[in-house]
Short mmCIF file of C-alpha atoms in Angstrom, two decimals:
data_model
loop_
_atom_site.label_atom_id
_atom_site.label_comp_id
_atom_site.label_asym_id
_atom_site.label_seq_id
_atom_site.Cartn_x
_atom_site.Cartn_y
_atom_site.Cartn_z
CA MET E 85 113.31 105.38 105.41
CA LYS E 86 109.90 104.41 106.62
CA LYS E 87 108.03 101.52 105.01
CA GLN E 88 104.34 100.89 105.59
CA HIS E 89 102.63 97.75 104.17
CA LEU E 90 98.98 98.12 103.26
CA ILE E 91 96.34 95.45 103.89
CA ALA E 92 95.26 93.58 100.75
CA GLY E 93 91.54 93.59 100.03
CA LEU E 94 88.82 94.82 97.70
CA ILE E 95 88.56 98.55 97.17
CA ALA E 96 85.00 99.82 97.45
CA ALA E 97 85.09 101.81 94.23
CA GLY E 98 86.47 98.80 92.42
CA LEU E 99 83.67 96.45 93.47
CA ALA E 100 81.16 98.33 91.37
CA HIS E 101 83.34 97.87 88.29
CA GLY E 102 84.54 94.30 88.90
CA PHE E 103 87.96 95.24 90.30
CA ALA E 104 90.11 93.18 92.60
CA GLY E 105 92.62 95.35 94.38
CA ALA E 106 94.58 96.29 97.45
CA ALA E 107 94.32 98.36 100.52
CA GLN E 108 91.81 100.31 102.50
CA ALA E 109 94.55 102.33 104.20
CA ASP E 110 96.64 105.30 103.04
CA PRO E 111 98.37 106.34 100.92
CA ILE E 112 97.70 104.14 97.83
CA GLN E 113 95.01 101.77 96.62
CA ILE E 114 95.26 99.80 93.36
CA GLY E 115 92.90 97.49 91.55
CA VAL E 116 92.51 95.51 88.32
CA SER E 117 89.45 94.18 86.52
CA THR E 118 88.32 90.60 87.09
CA ASN E 119 85.81 90.61 84.20
CA PRO E 120 87.15 88.46 81.30
CA ASN E 121 85.14 90.53 78.79
CA SER E 122 86.44 93.86 80.06
CA TYR E 123 88.82 95.88 77.88
CA GLY E 124 90.91 96.26 81.03
CA VAL E 125 91.99 92.59 81.04
CA ALA E 126 94.82 91.54 78.72
CA GLU E 127 94.21 88.77 76.19
CA ILE E 128 96.72 86.15 75.03
CA LYS E 129 95.95 84.82 71.53
CA VAL E 130 97.22 81.31 70.85
CA ASP E 131 97.27 80.04 67.25
CA GLY E 132 98.51 77.24 65.02
CA PRO E 133 99.39 77.10 61.32
CA THR E 134 97.04 74.30 60.26
CA ALA E 135 93.81 72.56 61.19
CA ASP E 136 95.50 69.41 62.52
CA GLY E 137 94.75 70.33 66.12
CA VAL E 138 98.16 71.63 67.26
CA TYR E 139 98.76 75.05 68.80
CA THR E 140 102.27 76.34 68.19
CA GLU E 141 102.51 80.13 68.62
CA ILE E 142 101.58 83.20 70.65
CA ARG E 143 100.23 86.06 68.53
CA ASN E 144 100.83 88.77 71.15
CA GLU E 145 103.68 91.24 71.24
CA THR E 146 102.29 93.10 74.25
CA LEU E 147 99.90 92.64 77.17
CA ASP E 148 97.57 95.59 77.77
CA TYR E 149 95.79 96.28 81.06
CA ILE E 150 93.76 99.07 82.62
CA VAL E 151 94.82 99.59 86.25
CA SER E 152 92.87 101.72 88.72
CA ALA E 153 94.54 103.65 91.54
CA ARG E 154 93.80 106.28 94.17
CA GLY E 155 95.61 107.65 97.18
CA ASP E 156 95.66 110.25 99.93
CA ARG E 157 98.36 112.82 100.58
CA PRO E 158 100.16 112.28 103.92
CA LYS E 159 99.60 115.11 106.40
CA LYS E 160 103.33 115.87 106.79
CA ALA E 161 104.16 115.84 103.07
CA THR E 162 106.06 118.94 101.93
CA GLY E 163 105.89 118.45 98.16
CA ASN E 164 104.20 116.60 95.34
CA GLY E 165 104.24 112.84 95.48
CA ARG E 166 105.27 110.29 92.89
CA PHE E 167 103.79 106.85 92.39
CA GLU E 168 104.40 103.81 90.25
CA ILE E 169 102.48 100.65 89.48
CA GLN E 170 104.93 97.87 88.70
CA VAL E 171 104.49 94.48 87.05
CA LEU E 172 107.02 92.32 88.86
CA LYS E 173 109.49 90.01 87.15
CA ASP E 174 110.30 87.90 90.20
CA SER E 175 109.60 87.78 93.93
CA PRO E 176 108.49 91.12 95.46
CA LEU E 177 111.46 90.86 97.85
CA VAL E 178 113.83 91.71 94.99
CA SER E 179 114.89 95.34 94.46
CA ALA E 180 112.52 98.12 93.39
CA HIS E 181 113.90 97.86 89.82
CA ASN E 182 112.35 94.41 89.59
CA ALA E 183 109.69 95.40 87.04
CA TYR E 184 108.83 94.66 83.43
CA GLN E 185 106.82 97.80 83.00
CA TYR E 186 105.26 100.50 85.11
CA VAL E 187 103.08 103.58 84.94
CA ASN E 188 103.55 106.70 87.03
CA GLY E 189 101.83 109.99 87.73
CA GLU E 190 99.93 111.85 90.42
CA LEU E 191 97.45 110.13 92.73
CA GLY E 192 94.13 111.70 93.69
CA GLU E 193 91.31 111.00 96.09
CA ASP E 194 89.13 109.69 93.23
CA LEU E 195 89.79 106.43 91.42
CA ARG E 196 91.66 106.97 88.17
CA ASN E 197 92.41 104.56 85.33
CA TYR E 198 95.89 104.10 83.90
CA LYS E 199 96.86 102.10 80.80
CA LEU E 200 99.67 99.63 81.39
CA SER E 201 101.25 97.94 78.36
CA MET E 202 104.15 95.52 78.77
CA ALA E 203 106.08 93.20 76.47
CA TYR E 204 104.62 89.70 76.37
CA VAL E 205 105.78 87.15 78.93
CA ASP E 206 104.18 83.83 79.94
CA PRO E 207 101.90 83.99 83.03
CA TRP E 208 102.93 82.59 86.43
CA SER E 209 102.27 78.92 87.18
CA HIS E 210 99.65 78.06 89.80
CA THR E 211 101.50 74.94 90.98
CA ILE E 212 105.23 75.73 90.92
CA VAL E 213 106.66 78.74 92.74
CA ASN E 214 108.39 81.29 90.51
CA GLU E 215 107.75 79.19 87.41
CA ARG E 216 105.70 80.15 84.39
CA VAL E 217 103.10 78.30 82.35
CA SER E 218 102.87 78.15 78.56
CA PRO E 219 99.48 79.23 77.10
CA ILE E 220 100.34 77.02 74.10
CA GLU E 221 100.38 74.01 76.41
CA VAL E 222 97.14 75.19 78.05
CA CYS E 223 95.35 75.18 74.68
CA ASN E 224 96.85 71.85 73.57
CA ASP E 225 95.95 70.26 76.92
CA ASN E 226 92.34 71.34 76.44
CA LEU E 227 92.36 69.70 73.01
CA LYS E 228 93.67 66.46 74.53
CA ILE E 229 90.94 66.47 77.17
CA ARG E 230 88.37 66.72 74.36
CA LYS E 231 90.04 64.08 72.19
CA ALA E 232 87.44 61.38 72.76
CA ASP E 233 84.27 63.47 72.38
CA GLU E 234 82.61 65.94 70.04
CA ARG E 235 83.78 68.96 72.04
CA ARG E 236 87.19 68.72 70.33
CA GLU E 237 85.64 69.38 66.92
CA GLU E 238 83.70 72.30 68.35
CA MET E 239 86.90 73.80 69.80
CA LEU E 240 88.71 73.43 66.47
CA LYS E 241 85.90 75.24 64.67
CA LYS E 242 84.98 77.90 67.25
CA GLY E 243 87.98 78.10 69.56
CA MET E 244 87.62 78.79 73.27
CA SER E 245 88.62 81.31 75.95
CA ILE E 246 89.87 80.68 79.49
CA LEU E 247 90.21 83.20 82.32
CA TYR E 248 93.56 82.31 83.90
CA GLN E 249 93.71 83.74 87.43
CA ASP E 250 96.80 85.09 89.22
CA ALA E 251 98.70 85.44 85.94
CA TYR E 252 100.91 88.42 86.82
CA LYS E 253 102.00 90.19 90.01
CA LEU E 254 101.34 93.89 90.45
CA ARG E 255 102.78 96.22 93.09
CA GLY E 256 101.80 99.80 93.94
CA TYR E 257 104.53 102.17 95.07
CA VAL E 258 104.25 105.79 96.26
CA GLU E 259 106.82 108.30 97.52
CA TYR E 260 106.38 111.70 99.23
CA PRO E 261 109.01 114.10 100.66
CA ILE E 262 108.46 114.47 104.43
CA LYS E 263 110.01 117.31 106.43
CA ALA E 264 111.45 116.09 109.74
CA ALA E 265 114.21 117.40 112.09
CA ALA E 266 115.06 120.40 109.88
CA PHE E 267 115.74 118.33 106.75
CA ASP E 268 113.67 116.64 104.11
CA LYS E 269 113.59 112.94 103.56
CA ASP E 270 111.62 110.73 101.21
CA THR E 271 109.11 108.38 102.74
CA LYS E 272 108.05 105.40 100.62
CA TRP E 273 105.04 103.14 100.89
CA TYR E 274 104.26 99.94 99.06
CA ALA E 275 100.89 98.32 98.49
CA GLU E 276 100.73 94.60 99.09
CA ILE E 277 101.03 92.52 95.94
CA VAL E 278 97.93 92.27 93.74
CA THR E 279 97.61 89.52 91.12
CA MET E 280 96.09 90.13 87.68
CA PRO E 281 94.14 87.59 85.60
CA VAL E 282 94.62 87.13 81.86
CA LYS E 283 92.27 85.89 79.16
CA ILE E 284 93.80 83.01 77.16
CA THR E 285 92.06 82.64 73.79
CA CYS E 286 92.67 79.44 71.83
CA MET E 287 91.86 80.55 68.30
CA PRO E 288 89.81 78.31 65.97
CA LEU E 289 92.25 76.27 63.89
CA GLU E 290 89.65 75.12 61.34
CA ARG E 291 88.99 78.56 59.88
CA ILE E 292 89.41 80.26 56.53
CA ARG E 293 92.87 81.78 56.37
CA PRO E 294 94.19 84.53 54.08
CA ARG E 295 96.56 83.60 51.29
CA GLU E 296 100.18 83.79 52.41
CA LYS E 297 101.72 84.15 48.94
CA THR E 298 101.05 87.20 46.77
CA SER E 299 102.53 88.52 43.54
CA THR E 300 102.44 91.70 41.47
CA LYS E 301 100.56 89.84 38.73
CA GLY E 302 97.35 89.96 40.75
CA ALA E 303 95.00 87.18 41.75
CA PRO E 304 94.26 84.38 39.28
CA PRO E 305 90.92 84.65 37.42
CA ARG E 306 87.91 83.22 39.18
CA GLN E 307 86.27 80.13 37.84
CA GLY E 308 82.52 80.20 37.22
CA LYS E 309 80.03 83.03 37.44
CA PRO E 310 79.91 85.56 40.29
CA MET E 311 77.05 85.28 42.77
CA PRO E 312 74.07 87.41 41.65
CA PRO E 313 72.92 90.27 43.91
CA THR E 314 70.58 89.35 46.74
CA ILE E 315 68.09 92.08 45.72
CA SER E 316 67.17 90.94 42.23
CA LYS E 317 64.45 93.50 41.52
CA ALA E 318 63.22 96.81 42.89
CA THR E 319 60.52 99.11 41.47
CA PHE E 320 58.98 102.41 42.53
CA ARG E 321 55.76 104.21 41.57
CA ILE E 322 53.88 107.26 42.86
CA GLU E 323 50.18 108.10 42.75
CA PRO E 324 47.84 110.64 44.37
CA ALA E 325 46.28 109.43 47.61
CA GLN E 326 44.07 112.41 48.43
CA ILE E 327 42.76 115.37 46.42
CA VAL E 328 41.32 118.62 47.77
CA GLN E 329 39.43 121.43 46.03
CA ASP E 330 40.93 124.89 46.04
CA GLY E 331 38.90 127.46 44.16
CA LYS E 332 38.23 126.11 40.66
CA PHE E 333 41.00 123.48 40.87
CA LEU E 334 41.52 120.00 42.29
CA CYS E 335 45.02 119.52 43.76
CA PRO E 336 46.71 116.42 45.21
CA SER E 337 47.16 116.95 48.95
CA GLN E 338 48.95 113.66 49.58
CA LEU E 339 51.01 111.28 47.44
CA LYS E 340 51.26 107.54 47.94
CA LEU E 341 54.76 106.05 47.47
CA HIS E 342 54.83 102.37 46.46
CA GLY E 343 58.09 100.41 46.65
CA TYR E 344 58.51 96.77 45.64
CA LEU E 345 61.52 94.47 45.97
CA GLU E 346 62.43 90.84 45.37
CA ALA E 347 65.20 88.87 47.13
CA ILE E 348 66.62 85.61 45.78
CA ARG E 349 67.94 84.38 49.14
CA GLU E 350 67.77 85.10 52.87
CA PHE E 351 68.10 88.83 53.52
CA HIS E 352 67.92 91.09 56.58
CA GLY E 353 67.98 94.83 56.03
CA GLN E 354 65.89 97.98 55.78
CA SER E 355 64.26 100.37 53.30
CA ILE E 356 63.43 104.08 53.30
CA PHE E 357 61.86 106.66 50.96
CA VAL E 358 63.78 109.89 50.41
CA GLY E 359 62.29 113.04 48.86
CA PRO E 360 62.51 116.85 48.91
CA HIS E 361 63.14 117.67 52.59
CA TYR E 362 61.55 114.32 53.40
CA LEU E 363 62.54 111.00 54.95
CA SER E 364 59.99 108.27 55.57
CA ALA E 365 60.10 105.93 58.53
CA ILE E 366 62.55 103.03 58.16
CA THR E 367 60.94 99.72 57.25
CA LYS E 368 62.66 96.58 58.54
CA LEU E 369 63.10 93.82 55.95
CA ASP E 370 63.45 90.18 57.02
CA PHE E 371 63.49 87.45 54.38
CA GLN E 372 64.06 83.95 55.71
CA ALA E 373 64.34 82.71 52.11
CA GLU E 374 63.55 83.88 48.56
CA GLY E 375 60.57 86.24 48.47
CA SER E 376 59.12 89.68 47.74
CA ARG E 377 57.78 92.65 49.71
CA ASN E 378 55.67 95.76 49.11
CA VAL E 379 56.59 98.91 51.05
CA THR E 380 54.47 102.08 51.18
CA ALA E 381 54.69 105.60 52.56
CA THR E 382 52.89 108.93 52.14
CA TYR E 383 54.14 112.40 51.20
CA LYS E 384 52.13 115.51 52.12
CA MET E 385 51.92 118.24 49.47
CA ASP E 386 52.18 121.90 50.48
CA TRP E 387 51.02 124.17 47.69
CA HIS E 388 51.08 127.37 49.76
CA GLN E 389 54.73 126.86 50.75
CA MET E 390 55.65 126.38 47.11
CA GLY E 391 53.90 129.60 46.16
CA GLY E 392 51.29 127.83 44.09
CA LEU E 393 48.15 129.59 45.33
CA ALA E 394 47.94 133.19 44.22
CA ALA E 395 45.83 135.94 45.73
CA GLN E 396 43.18 135.37 43.09
CA PRO E 397 41.02 132.44 44.22
CA ASN E 398 40.62 131.15 40.65
CA ALA E 399 44.33 131.26 39.68
CA GLU E 400 45.92 127.88 38.82
CA PRO E 401 48.54 126.66 41.36
CA LYS E 402 52.03 126.27 39.96
CA LYS E 403 53.10 122.77 38.93
CA GLN E 404 55.70 121.04 41.13
CA LYS E 405 58.48 118.75 39.94
CA LEU E 406 59.55 116.28 42.67
CA THR E 407 62.24 113.59 42.79
CA PHE E 408 62.05 110.64 45.19
CA HIS E 409 64.27 107.62 45.91
CA PHE E 410 63.38 104.17 47.19
CA ASN E 411 66.53 102.97 49.01
CA ILE E 412 67.31 99.44 50.20
CA ALA E 413 70.23 98.76 52.59
CA ASN E 414 71.60 95.78 54.49
CA LYS E 415 71.42 95.45 58.28
CA ASP E 416 74.65 97.47 58.65
CA GLY E 417 73.20 100.39 56.68
CA LYS E 418 75.16 99.79 53.44
CA LEU E 419 73.12 100.88 50.41
CA LEU E 420 72.43 97.94 48.07
CA LYS E 421 69.77 99.32 45.72
CA SER E 422 68.25 102.72 44.94
CA VAL E 423 65.36 103.42 42.56
CA GLU E 424 64.68 107.02 41.50
CA GLU E 425 61.34 108.43 40.36
CA THR E 426 60.68 112.03 39.25
CA VAL E 427 57.11 113.24 38.84
CA ASP E 428 55.30 116.43 37.80
CA VAL E 429 52.46 117.18 40.22
CA SER E 430 49.80 119.59 39.01
CA CYS E 431 46.24 120.65 39.66
CA LYS E 432 43.25 120.19 37.32
CA LYS E 433 40.53 122.68 36.63
CA ILE E 434 37.11 121.49 37.78
CA LYS E 435 34.75 120.65 34.96
CA VAL E 436 30.95 120.59 35.13
CA ASN E 437 31.04 116.98 36.29
CA ALA E 438 34.15 117.05 38.51
CA PRO E 439 36.21 113.82 38.45
CA THR E 440 36.93 111.82 41.56
CA VAL E 441 40.43 110.90 42.73
CA GLY E 442 40.73 107.89 40.48
CA ASP E 443 39.07 109.37 37.39
CA GLU E 444 41.94 111.53 36.19
CA MET E 445 45.64 111.38 37.09
CA THR E 446 47.16 114.55 38.46
CA VAL E 447 50.63 113.00 38.96
CA LYS E 448 52.62 112.19 35.82
CA PRO E 449 56.15 110.91 35.32
CA ALA E 450 58.44 113.80 34.42
CA ASN E 451 60.03 113.87 30.99
#
């Protein structure tokens, strides 16, 4: 059996994605992310039952990583290869079965990502060989360091995260059948050991926690009045904005949509007008405190499309019945308030002294 050790280093493809890995030589290269905010780095969540500043438990059941690997097929290989990426339990000098968890599959020339999920185990210590460190102690030690200053209170309220380097040991392993001297034999290669970081998150202890005890009787009645809605008032009206002459009739060519809303507290959201085959532009709403806002938009009438204008130039265009909505939503797009308005839009026959736009309404609320 032939064994070839690969030189540890940074793989070129991994550098662009924040990967630390092994090997520039054949037949296997492996890498892991070094970015603490990457989904490819496992996170250990450390918690405590109360706000007294003591961490007591690990919330994880598993540790999830994204591992990248690539490799080249040896020239003398006679069949398909097999590879594994192993998370080692102990020293790499122990047998090949020395692994908590592994992934396997086919290697290719291009870098591929593989999900590796293993049962939780404490990370390796940086100071004692083959010993492990407790993330619970890491979080409590950070609280002790902050005991005499205001940073302790900030940690209790907001928590903190630490990127703990060299937390777990990873080994790449590949095997190909090689034909030699009239018989086949398996040739194995190992990548040098790569270490993976882990993100240790000390959760905020001074936080609102869900009730632990429930019953079939339901929650007890609330005391006091519920908080009133943020949008206390919303109104909507429609009026003609422009009128054009067509034959012996004056017809609205454009409608003006007027929305009005009042907020009783700080509010950040958006509004929009919705009509027949029509959506207005979204208007951003930002209230730093209690206040009100007017919102407007225009709607273009199309009498020809509706079949209103007949071949006879003096025929009266057909009346249109239109329904609009003035919608108000929060910043996440959840609808909070909607006001509906339905109007009958019609044309007026020109008299001897023709009225101007404001002299006679041609838009009336529908019955």
